[in-house]
CSV table of C-alpha atoms in Angstrom, one decimal:
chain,number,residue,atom,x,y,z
N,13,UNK,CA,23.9,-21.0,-5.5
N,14,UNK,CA,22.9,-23.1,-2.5
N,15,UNK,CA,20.4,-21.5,-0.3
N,16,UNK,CA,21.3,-22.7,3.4
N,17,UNK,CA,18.5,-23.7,6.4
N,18,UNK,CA,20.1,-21.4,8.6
N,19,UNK,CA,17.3,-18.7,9.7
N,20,UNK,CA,20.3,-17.0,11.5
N,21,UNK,CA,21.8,-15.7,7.6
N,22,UNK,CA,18.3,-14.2,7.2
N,23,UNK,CA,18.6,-12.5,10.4
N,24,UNK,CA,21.5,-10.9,9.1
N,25,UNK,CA,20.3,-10.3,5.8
N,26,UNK,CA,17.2,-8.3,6.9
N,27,UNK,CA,19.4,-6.1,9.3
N,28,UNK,CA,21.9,-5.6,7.3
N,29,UNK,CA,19.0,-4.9,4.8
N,30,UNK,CA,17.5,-1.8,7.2
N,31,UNK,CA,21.5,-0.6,7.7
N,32,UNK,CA,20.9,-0.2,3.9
N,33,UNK,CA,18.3,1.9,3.9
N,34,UNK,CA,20.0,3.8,6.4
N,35,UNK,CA,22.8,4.5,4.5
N,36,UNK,CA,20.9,5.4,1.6
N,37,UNK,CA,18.4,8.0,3.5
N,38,UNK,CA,20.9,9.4,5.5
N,39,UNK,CA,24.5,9.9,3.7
N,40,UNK,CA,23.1,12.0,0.4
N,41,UNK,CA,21.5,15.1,2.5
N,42,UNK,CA,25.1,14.7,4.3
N,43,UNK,CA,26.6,16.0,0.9
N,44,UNK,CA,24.3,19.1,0.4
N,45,UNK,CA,26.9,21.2,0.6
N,46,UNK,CA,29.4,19.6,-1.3
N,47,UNK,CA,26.7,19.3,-3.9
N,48,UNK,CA,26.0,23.3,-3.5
N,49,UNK,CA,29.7,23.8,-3.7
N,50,UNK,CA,30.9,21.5,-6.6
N,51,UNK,CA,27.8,21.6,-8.5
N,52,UNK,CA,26.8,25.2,-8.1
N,53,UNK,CA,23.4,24.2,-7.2
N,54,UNK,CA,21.1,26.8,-5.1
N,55,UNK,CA,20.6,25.3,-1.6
N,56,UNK,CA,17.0,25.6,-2.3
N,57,UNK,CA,16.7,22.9,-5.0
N,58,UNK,CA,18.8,20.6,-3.1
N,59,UNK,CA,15.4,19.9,-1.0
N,60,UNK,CA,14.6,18.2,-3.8
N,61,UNK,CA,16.5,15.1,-3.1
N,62,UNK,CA,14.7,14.0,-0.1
N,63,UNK,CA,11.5,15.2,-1.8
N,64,UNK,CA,11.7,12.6,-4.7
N,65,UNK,CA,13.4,10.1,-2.6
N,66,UNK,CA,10.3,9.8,0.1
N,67,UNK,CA,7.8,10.0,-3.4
N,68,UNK,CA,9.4,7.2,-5.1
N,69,UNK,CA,9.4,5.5,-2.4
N,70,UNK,CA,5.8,5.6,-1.5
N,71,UNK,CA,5.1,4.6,-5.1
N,72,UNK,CA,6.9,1.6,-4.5
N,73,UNK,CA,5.0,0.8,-1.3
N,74,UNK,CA,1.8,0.7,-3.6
N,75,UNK,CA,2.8,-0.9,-6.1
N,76,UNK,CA,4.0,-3.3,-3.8
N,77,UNK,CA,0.7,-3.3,-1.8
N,78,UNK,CA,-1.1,-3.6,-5.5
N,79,UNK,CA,1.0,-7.2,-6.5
N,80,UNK,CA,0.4,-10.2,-4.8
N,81,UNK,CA,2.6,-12.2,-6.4
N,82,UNK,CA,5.6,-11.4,-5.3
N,83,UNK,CA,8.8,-13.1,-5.1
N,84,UNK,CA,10.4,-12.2,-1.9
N,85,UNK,CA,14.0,-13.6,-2.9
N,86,UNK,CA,14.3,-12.0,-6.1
N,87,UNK,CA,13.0,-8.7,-5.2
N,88,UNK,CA,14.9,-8.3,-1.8
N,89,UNK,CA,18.0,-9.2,-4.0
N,90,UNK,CA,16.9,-6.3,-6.4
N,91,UNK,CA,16.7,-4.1,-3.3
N,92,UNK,CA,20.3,-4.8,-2.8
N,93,UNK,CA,21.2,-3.7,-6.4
N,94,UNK,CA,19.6,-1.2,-6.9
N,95,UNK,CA,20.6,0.7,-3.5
N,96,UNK,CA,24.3,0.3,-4.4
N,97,UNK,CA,23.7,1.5,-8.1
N,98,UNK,CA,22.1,4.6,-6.9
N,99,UNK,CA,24.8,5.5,-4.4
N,100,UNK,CA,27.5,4.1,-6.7
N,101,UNK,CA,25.8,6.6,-9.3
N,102,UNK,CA,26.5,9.8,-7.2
N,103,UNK,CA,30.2,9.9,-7.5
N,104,UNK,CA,29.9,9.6,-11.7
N,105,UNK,CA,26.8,10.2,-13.0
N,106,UNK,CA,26.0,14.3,-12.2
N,107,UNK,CA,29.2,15.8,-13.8
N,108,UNK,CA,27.6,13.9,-17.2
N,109,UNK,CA,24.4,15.9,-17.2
N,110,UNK,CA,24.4,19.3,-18.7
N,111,UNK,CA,22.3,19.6,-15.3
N,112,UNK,CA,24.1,17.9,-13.0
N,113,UNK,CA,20.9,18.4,-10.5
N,114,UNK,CA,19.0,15.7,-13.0
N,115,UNK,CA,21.9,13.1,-12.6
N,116,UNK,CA,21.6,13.6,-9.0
N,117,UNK,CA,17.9,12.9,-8.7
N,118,UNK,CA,18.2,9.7,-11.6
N,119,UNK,CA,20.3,8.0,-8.6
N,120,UNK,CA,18.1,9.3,-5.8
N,121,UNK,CA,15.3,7.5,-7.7
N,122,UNK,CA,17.5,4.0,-8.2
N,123,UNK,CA,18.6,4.0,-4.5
N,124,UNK,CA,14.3,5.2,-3.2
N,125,UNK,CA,13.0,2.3,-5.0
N,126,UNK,CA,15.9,-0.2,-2.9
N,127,UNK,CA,14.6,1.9,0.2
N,128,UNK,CA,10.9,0.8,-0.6
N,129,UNK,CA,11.5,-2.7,-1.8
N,130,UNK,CA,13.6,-3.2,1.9
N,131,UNK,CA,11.2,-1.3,4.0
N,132,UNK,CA,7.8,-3.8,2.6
N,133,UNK,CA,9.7,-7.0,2.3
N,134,UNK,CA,12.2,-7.0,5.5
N,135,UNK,CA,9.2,-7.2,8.0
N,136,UNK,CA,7.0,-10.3,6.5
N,137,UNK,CA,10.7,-11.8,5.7
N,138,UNK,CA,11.4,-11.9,9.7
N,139,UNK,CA,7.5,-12.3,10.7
N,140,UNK,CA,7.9,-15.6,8.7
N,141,UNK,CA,10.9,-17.0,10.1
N,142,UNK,CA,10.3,-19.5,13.1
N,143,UNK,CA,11.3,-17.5,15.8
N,144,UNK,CA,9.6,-17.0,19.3
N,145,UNK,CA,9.1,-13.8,20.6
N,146,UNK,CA,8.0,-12.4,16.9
N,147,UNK,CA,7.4,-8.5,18.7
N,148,UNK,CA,10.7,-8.4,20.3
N,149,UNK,CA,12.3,-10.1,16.8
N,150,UNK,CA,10.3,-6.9,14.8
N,151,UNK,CA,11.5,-4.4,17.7
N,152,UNK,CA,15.0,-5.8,17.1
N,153,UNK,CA,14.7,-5.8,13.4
N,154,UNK,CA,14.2,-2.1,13.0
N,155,UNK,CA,16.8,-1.3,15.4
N,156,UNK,CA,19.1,-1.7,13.0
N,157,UNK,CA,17.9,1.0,11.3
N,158,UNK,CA,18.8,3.5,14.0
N,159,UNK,CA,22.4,1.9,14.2
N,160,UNK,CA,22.6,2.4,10.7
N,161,UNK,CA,21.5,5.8,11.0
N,162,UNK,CA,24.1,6.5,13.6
N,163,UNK,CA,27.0,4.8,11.7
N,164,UNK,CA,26.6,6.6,8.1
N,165,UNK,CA,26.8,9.9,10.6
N,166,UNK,CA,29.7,9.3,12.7
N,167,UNK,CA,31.5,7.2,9.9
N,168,UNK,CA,30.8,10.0,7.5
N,169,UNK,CA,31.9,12.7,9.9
N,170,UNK,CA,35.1,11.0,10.5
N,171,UNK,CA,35.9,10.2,7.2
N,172,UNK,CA,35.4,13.7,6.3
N,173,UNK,CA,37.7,15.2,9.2
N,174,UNK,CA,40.8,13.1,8.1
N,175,UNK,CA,40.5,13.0,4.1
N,176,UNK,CA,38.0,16.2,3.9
N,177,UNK,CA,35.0,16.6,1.9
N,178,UNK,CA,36.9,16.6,-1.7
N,179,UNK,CA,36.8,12.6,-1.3
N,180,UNK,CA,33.6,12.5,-0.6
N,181,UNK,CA,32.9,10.0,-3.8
N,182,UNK,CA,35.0,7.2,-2.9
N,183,UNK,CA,33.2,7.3,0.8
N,184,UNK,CA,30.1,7.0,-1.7
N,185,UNK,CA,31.9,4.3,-3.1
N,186,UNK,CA,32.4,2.7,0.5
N,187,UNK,CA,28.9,2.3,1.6
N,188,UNK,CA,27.7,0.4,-1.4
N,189,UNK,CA,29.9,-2.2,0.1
N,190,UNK,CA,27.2,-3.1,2.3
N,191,UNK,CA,24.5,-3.6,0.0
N,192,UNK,CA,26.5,-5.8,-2.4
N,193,UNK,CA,28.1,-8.1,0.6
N,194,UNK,CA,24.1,-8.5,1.6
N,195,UNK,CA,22.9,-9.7,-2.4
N,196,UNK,CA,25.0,-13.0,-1.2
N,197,UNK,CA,23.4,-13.2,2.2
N,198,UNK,CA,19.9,-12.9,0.5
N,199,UNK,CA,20.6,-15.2,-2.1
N,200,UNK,CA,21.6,-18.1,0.0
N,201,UNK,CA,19.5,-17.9,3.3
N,202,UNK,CA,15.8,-19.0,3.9
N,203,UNK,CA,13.3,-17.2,3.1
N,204,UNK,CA,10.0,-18.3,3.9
N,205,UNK,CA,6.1,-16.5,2.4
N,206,UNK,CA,4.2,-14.8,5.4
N,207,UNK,CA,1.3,-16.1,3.6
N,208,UNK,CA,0.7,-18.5,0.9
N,209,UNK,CA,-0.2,-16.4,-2.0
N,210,UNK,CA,-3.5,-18.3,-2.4
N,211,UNK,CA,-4.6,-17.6,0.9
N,212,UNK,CA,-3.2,-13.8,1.5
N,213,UNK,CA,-5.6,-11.2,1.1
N,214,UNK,CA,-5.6,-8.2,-1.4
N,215,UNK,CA,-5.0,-4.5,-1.3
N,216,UNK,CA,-8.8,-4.0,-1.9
N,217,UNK,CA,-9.9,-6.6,0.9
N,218,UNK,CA,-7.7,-4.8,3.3
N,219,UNK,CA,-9.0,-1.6,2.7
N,220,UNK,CA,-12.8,-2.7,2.7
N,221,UNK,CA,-12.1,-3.6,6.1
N,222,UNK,CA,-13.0,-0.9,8.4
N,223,UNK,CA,-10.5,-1.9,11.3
N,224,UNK,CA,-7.9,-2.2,8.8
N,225,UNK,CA,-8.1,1.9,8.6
N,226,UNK,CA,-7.5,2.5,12.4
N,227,UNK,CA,-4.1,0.4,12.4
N,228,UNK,CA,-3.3,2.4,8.7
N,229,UNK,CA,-3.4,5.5,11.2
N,230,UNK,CA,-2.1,3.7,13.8
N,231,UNK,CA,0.9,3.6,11.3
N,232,UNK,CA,0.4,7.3,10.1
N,233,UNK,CA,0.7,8.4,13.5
N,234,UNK,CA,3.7,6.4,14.1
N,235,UNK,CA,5.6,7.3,11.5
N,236,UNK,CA,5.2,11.4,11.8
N,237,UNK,CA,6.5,11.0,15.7
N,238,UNK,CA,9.5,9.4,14.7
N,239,UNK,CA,10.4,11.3,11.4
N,240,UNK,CA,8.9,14.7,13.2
N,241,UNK,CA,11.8,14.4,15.5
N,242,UNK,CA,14.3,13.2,13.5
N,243,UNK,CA,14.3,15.6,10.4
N,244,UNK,CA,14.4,18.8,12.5
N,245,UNK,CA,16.6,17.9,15.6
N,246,UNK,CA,19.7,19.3,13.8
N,247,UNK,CA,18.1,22.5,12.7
N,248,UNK,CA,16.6,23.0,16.4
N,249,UNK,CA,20.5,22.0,17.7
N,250,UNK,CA,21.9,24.4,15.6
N,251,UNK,CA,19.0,27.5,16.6
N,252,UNK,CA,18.6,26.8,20.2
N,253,UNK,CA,22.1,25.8,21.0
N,254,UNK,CA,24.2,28.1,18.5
N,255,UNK,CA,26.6,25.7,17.5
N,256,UNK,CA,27.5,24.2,13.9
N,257,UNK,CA,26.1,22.5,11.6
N,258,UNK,CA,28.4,19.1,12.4
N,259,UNK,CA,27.6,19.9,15.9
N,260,UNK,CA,24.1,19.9,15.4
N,261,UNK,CA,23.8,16.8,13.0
N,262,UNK,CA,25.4,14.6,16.0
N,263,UNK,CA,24.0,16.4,19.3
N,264,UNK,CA,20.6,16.1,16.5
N,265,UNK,CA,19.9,13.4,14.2
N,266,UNK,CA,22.6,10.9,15.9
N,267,UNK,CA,21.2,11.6,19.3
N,268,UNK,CA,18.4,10.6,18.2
N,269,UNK,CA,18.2,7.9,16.3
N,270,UNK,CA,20.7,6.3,19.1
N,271,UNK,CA,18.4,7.2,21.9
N,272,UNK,CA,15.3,5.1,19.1
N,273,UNK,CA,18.1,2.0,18.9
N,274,UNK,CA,18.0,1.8,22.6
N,275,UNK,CA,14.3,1.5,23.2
N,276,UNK,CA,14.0,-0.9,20.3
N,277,UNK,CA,16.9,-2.6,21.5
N,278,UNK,CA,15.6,-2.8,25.3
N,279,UNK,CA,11.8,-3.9,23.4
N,280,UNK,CA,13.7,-6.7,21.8
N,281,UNK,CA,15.1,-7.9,24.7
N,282,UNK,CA,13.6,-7.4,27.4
N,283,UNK,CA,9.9,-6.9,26.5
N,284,UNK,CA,8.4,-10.5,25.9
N,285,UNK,CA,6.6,-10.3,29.0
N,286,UNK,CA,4.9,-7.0,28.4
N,287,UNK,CA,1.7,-6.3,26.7
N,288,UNK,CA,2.3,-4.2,23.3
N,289,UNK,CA,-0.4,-2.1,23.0
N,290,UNK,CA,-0.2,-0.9,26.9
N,291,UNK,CA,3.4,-0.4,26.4
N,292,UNK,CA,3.0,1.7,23.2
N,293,UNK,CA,0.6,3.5,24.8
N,294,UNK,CA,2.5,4.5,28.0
N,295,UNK,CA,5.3,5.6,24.9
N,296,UNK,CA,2.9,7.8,23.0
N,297,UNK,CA,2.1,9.6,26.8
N,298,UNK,CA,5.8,9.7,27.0
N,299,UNK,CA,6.5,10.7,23.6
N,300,UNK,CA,4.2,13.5,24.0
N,301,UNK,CA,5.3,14.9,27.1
N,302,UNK,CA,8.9,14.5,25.0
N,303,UNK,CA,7.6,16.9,22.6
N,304,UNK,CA,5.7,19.2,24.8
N,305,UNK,CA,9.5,19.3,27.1
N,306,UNK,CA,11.2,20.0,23.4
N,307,UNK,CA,8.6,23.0,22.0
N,308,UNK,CA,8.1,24.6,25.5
N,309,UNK,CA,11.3,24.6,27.7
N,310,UNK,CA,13.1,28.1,28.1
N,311,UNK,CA,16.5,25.9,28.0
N,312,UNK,CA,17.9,24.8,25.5
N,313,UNK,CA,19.3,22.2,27.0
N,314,UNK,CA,16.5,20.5,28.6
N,315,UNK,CA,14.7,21.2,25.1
N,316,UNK,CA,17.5,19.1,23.6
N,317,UNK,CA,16.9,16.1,26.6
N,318,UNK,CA,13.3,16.2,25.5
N,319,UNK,CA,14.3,15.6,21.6
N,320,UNK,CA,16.3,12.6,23.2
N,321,UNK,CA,13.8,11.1,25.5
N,322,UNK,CA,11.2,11.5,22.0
N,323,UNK,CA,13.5,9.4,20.8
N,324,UNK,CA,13.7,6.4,23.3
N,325,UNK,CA,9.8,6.8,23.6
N,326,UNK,CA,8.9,6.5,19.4
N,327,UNK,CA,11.3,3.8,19.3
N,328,UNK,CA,8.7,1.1,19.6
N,329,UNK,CA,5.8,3.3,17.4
N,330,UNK,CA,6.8,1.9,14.1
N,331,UNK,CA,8.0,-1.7,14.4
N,332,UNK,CA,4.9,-2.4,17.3
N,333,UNK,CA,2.3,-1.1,15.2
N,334,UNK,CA,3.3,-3.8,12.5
N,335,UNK,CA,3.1,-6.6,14.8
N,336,UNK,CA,-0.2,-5.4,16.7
N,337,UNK,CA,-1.8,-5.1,12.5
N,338,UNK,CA,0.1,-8.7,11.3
N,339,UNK,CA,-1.3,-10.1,15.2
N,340,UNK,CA,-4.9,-8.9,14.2
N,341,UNK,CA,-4.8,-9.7,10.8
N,342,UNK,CA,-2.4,-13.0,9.8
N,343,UNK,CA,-3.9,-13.3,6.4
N,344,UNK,CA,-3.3,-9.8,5.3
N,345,UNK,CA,0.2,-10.7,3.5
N,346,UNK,CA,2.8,-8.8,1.1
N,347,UNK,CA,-0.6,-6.3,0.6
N,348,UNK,CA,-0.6,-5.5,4.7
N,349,UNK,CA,3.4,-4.9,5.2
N,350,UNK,CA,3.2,-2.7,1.7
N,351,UNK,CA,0.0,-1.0,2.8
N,352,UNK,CA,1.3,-0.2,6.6
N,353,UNK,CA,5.1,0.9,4.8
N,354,UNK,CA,2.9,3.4,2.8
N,355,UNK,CA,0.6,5.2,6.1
N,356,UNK,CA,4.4,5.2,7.7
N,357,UNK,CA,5.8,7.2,4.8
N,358,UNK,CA,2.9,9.1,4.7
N,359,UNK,CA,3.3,10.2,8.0
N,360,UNK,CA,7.1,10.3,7.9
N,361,UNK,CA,6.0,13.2,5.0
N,362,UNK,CA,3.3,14.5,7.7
N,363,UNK,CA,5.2,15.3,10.7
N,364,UNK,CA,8.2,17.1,9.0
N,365,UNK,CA,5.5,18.8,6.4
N,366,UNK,CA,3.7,20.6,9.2
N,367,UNK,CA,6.7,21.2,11.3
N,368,UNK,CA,8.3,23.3,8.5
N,369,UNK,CA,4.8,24.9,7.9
N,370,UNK,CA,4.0,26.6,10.9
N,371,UNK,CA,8.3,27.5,11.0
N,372,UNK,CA,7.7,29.0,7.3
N,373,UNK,CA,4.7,30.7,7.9
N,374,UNK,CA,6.7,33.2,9.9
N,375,UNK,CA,4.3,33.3,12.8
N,376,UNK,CA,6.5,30.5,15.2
N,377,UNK,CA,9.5,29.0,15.5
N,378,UNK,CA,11.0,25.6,15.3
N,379,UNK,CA,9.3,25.0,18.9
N,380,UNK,CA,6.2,26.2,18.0
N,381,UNK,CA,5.8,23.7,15.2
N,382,UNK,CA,7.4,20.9,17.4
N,383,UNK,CA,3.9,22.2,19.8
N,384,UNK,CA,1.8,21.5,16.7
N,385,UNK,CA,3.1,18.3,16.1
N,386,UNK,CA,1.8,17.1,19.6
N,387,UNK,CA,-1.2,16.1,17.3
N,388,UNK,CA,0.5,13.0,16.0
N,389,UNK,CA,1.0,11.2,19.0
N,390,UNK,CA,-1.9,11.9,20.7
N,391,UNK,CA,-3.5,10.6,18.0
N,392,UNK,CA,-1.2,7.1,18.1
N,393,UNK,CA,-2.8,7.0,21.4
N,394,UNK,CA,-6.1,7.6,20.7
N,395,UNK,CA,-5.8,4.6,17.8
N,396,UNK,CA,-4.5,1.9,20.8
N,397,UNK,CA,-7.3,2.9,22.9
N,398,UNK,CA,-9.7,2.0,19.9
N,399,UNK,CA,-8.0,-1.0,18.7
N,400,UNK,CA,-7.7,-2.1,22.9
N,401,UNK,CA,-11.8,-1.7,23.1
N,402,UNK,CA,-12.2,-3.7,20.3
N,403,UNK,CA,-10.2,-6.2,21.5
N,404,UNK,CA,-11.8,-6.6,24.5
């Protein structure tokens, strides 16, 4: 197959690459129910699926980070592949299992490792290309994400209202369209190493190198405002507003994550001319006021504004704080987009984690551990202000 020097089918391939991994974190917790109802599985276990899903896909952010060696084309490809399998798997593979809760997780597993490979190699991919602007390009990159995110929900929603739920497996059937269009986009277009593998540093350089550890909680920090937000928005719509659950999921989640596309849409843009760490810290002030607005407001409705402003405002967290670490540190390679993937993971299981354990513990509400999770970005703030000093 003849790879083209068009930098503009790349382009496409990595976003369509990050709808991917929207589709596949964001359509199977949309089938809980169906799952609870078909399957006779307790609600309960069904938190398993994005439990494994976020594990397996950290372990593929270290092994990634552990390899230097690694072919970009050939794995992205496998990314591709083994995100369609995985969804493809849902509508066959459970009703084969004498448990059909174990046929469900062997396809969240496929599918987490095509969420890993795309979420380490999508970022050096683009960082490589020659394009100017490489913060906007990131910003822009990871926007696609959100549109993703908004897509699977509204396409789902509606698919569901005109065929019902009972069809759900050829919609399953529908979204691995995507990946397998994007194996022939990534098979043919450029793709370029950040670094030559000679000259690219390794996981234990990176993490001998005491600033390396304030942009890993740079990323921490940045991925536990966004997914903080993100993973409880519904539930908060649903308890504060009192309406349903498909209600909740798009005044929620798809609020959301459209109100994250715009401010890494507008970044993209518009935001060459500012300087990135002063402009992610003015959104970590903002974010936090976001979340104090969400956990203390007496209306609902304003509390709901604040989940959306959160969302502008963390917008720029994630994709910024890998082009302020690749800026800083140009040699750190496949190791440095693997290693940052894995503190944004971490903190994606952070946020949510200590959300539902102050709600659990019976002593506070959803607001109350929305309050708590004010920590996070203060602390994304407190990591600029560091890594600003040491510029300087």
């Amino acid at each position: 197959m003849t790879v083209s020097n068009d930098y503009s089918r790349t382009k496409l391939a990595c976003y369509l690459g990050f709808v991917t991994q929207a589709i596949v974190a964001n359509f199977p917790p949309l089938l809980f129910l169906v799952f609870h109802r078909e399957y006779e599985i307790p609600i309960a276990r069904l938190a398993l699926i994005p439990a494994v899903f976020y594990i397996v896909q950290l372990v593929t952010d270290l092994l990634c980070a552990k390899f230097r060696n690694i072919n970009y084309r050939r794995s992205i490809i496998i990314s591709e592949i083994t995100s369609a399998l995985g969804l493809a798997g849902l509508a066959f593979l459970p009703q084969h299992f004498p448990d059909p809760m174990m046929g469900i997780l062997v396809c969240v597993c496929v599918y987490a490792v095509g969420s890993g490979l795309i979420e380490v190699l999508c970022s050096p991919i683009i960082e490589a290309c020659p394009f100017p602007n490489k913060e906007g390009m990131m910003s822009l990159l990871h926007s696609f994400y959100c549109w993703g995110a908004v897509g699977v929900i509204l396409g789902s929603t509606l698919f569901f209202a005109i065929f019902g739920t009972g069809n759900w497996r050829v919609l399953a059937f529908l979204w691995t369209l995507i990946p397998l269009y994007n194996i022939l986009n990534f098979a043919t277009c450029p793709i370029d190493p950040i670094v030559q593998d000679a000259e690219s540093m390794s996981m234990g350089q990176l993490l001998r190198n005491k600033s390396f550890w304030v942009f890993l909680l740079l990323m921490v920090a940045a991925g536990a405002s966004e997914s903080t937000m993100a993973q409880w928005t519904s539930a908060f719509a649903e308890a504060s507003l009192g309406v349903d659950k498909a209600v909740g999921d798009l005044a929620g989640p798809c609020g959301f994550a459209f109100c994250m596309g715009l401010g890494r849409l507008w970044y993209g843009r518009k935001g060459q001319s500012l300087d990135l760490v002063s402009y992610m810290t003015g959104a970590g002030i903002l974010c936090f006021a976001a979340y104090l607005t969400v956990s203390l407001s007496p209306v609902p409705l304003v509390s709901l504004a604040g989940c959306m402003i959160s969302g502008l405002a963390v917008g720029i967290m994630w994709p910024g704080s890998i082009s302020i670490t690749s800026a800083r540190i140009p040699q750190g390679g496949t190791a440095l987009f693997a290693l940052l993937a894995l503190a944004g993971d971490a903190g994606g299981t952070f946020g949510p984690s200590l959300v539902g354990l102050c709600v659990g513990s019976g002593d506070s509400d959803i607001q109350g551990g929305i309050l708590a999770a004010t920590v996070f970005p203060v602390l994304l703030v407190l990591c600029l202000l560091v890594i600003r000093g040491k510029r300087k």
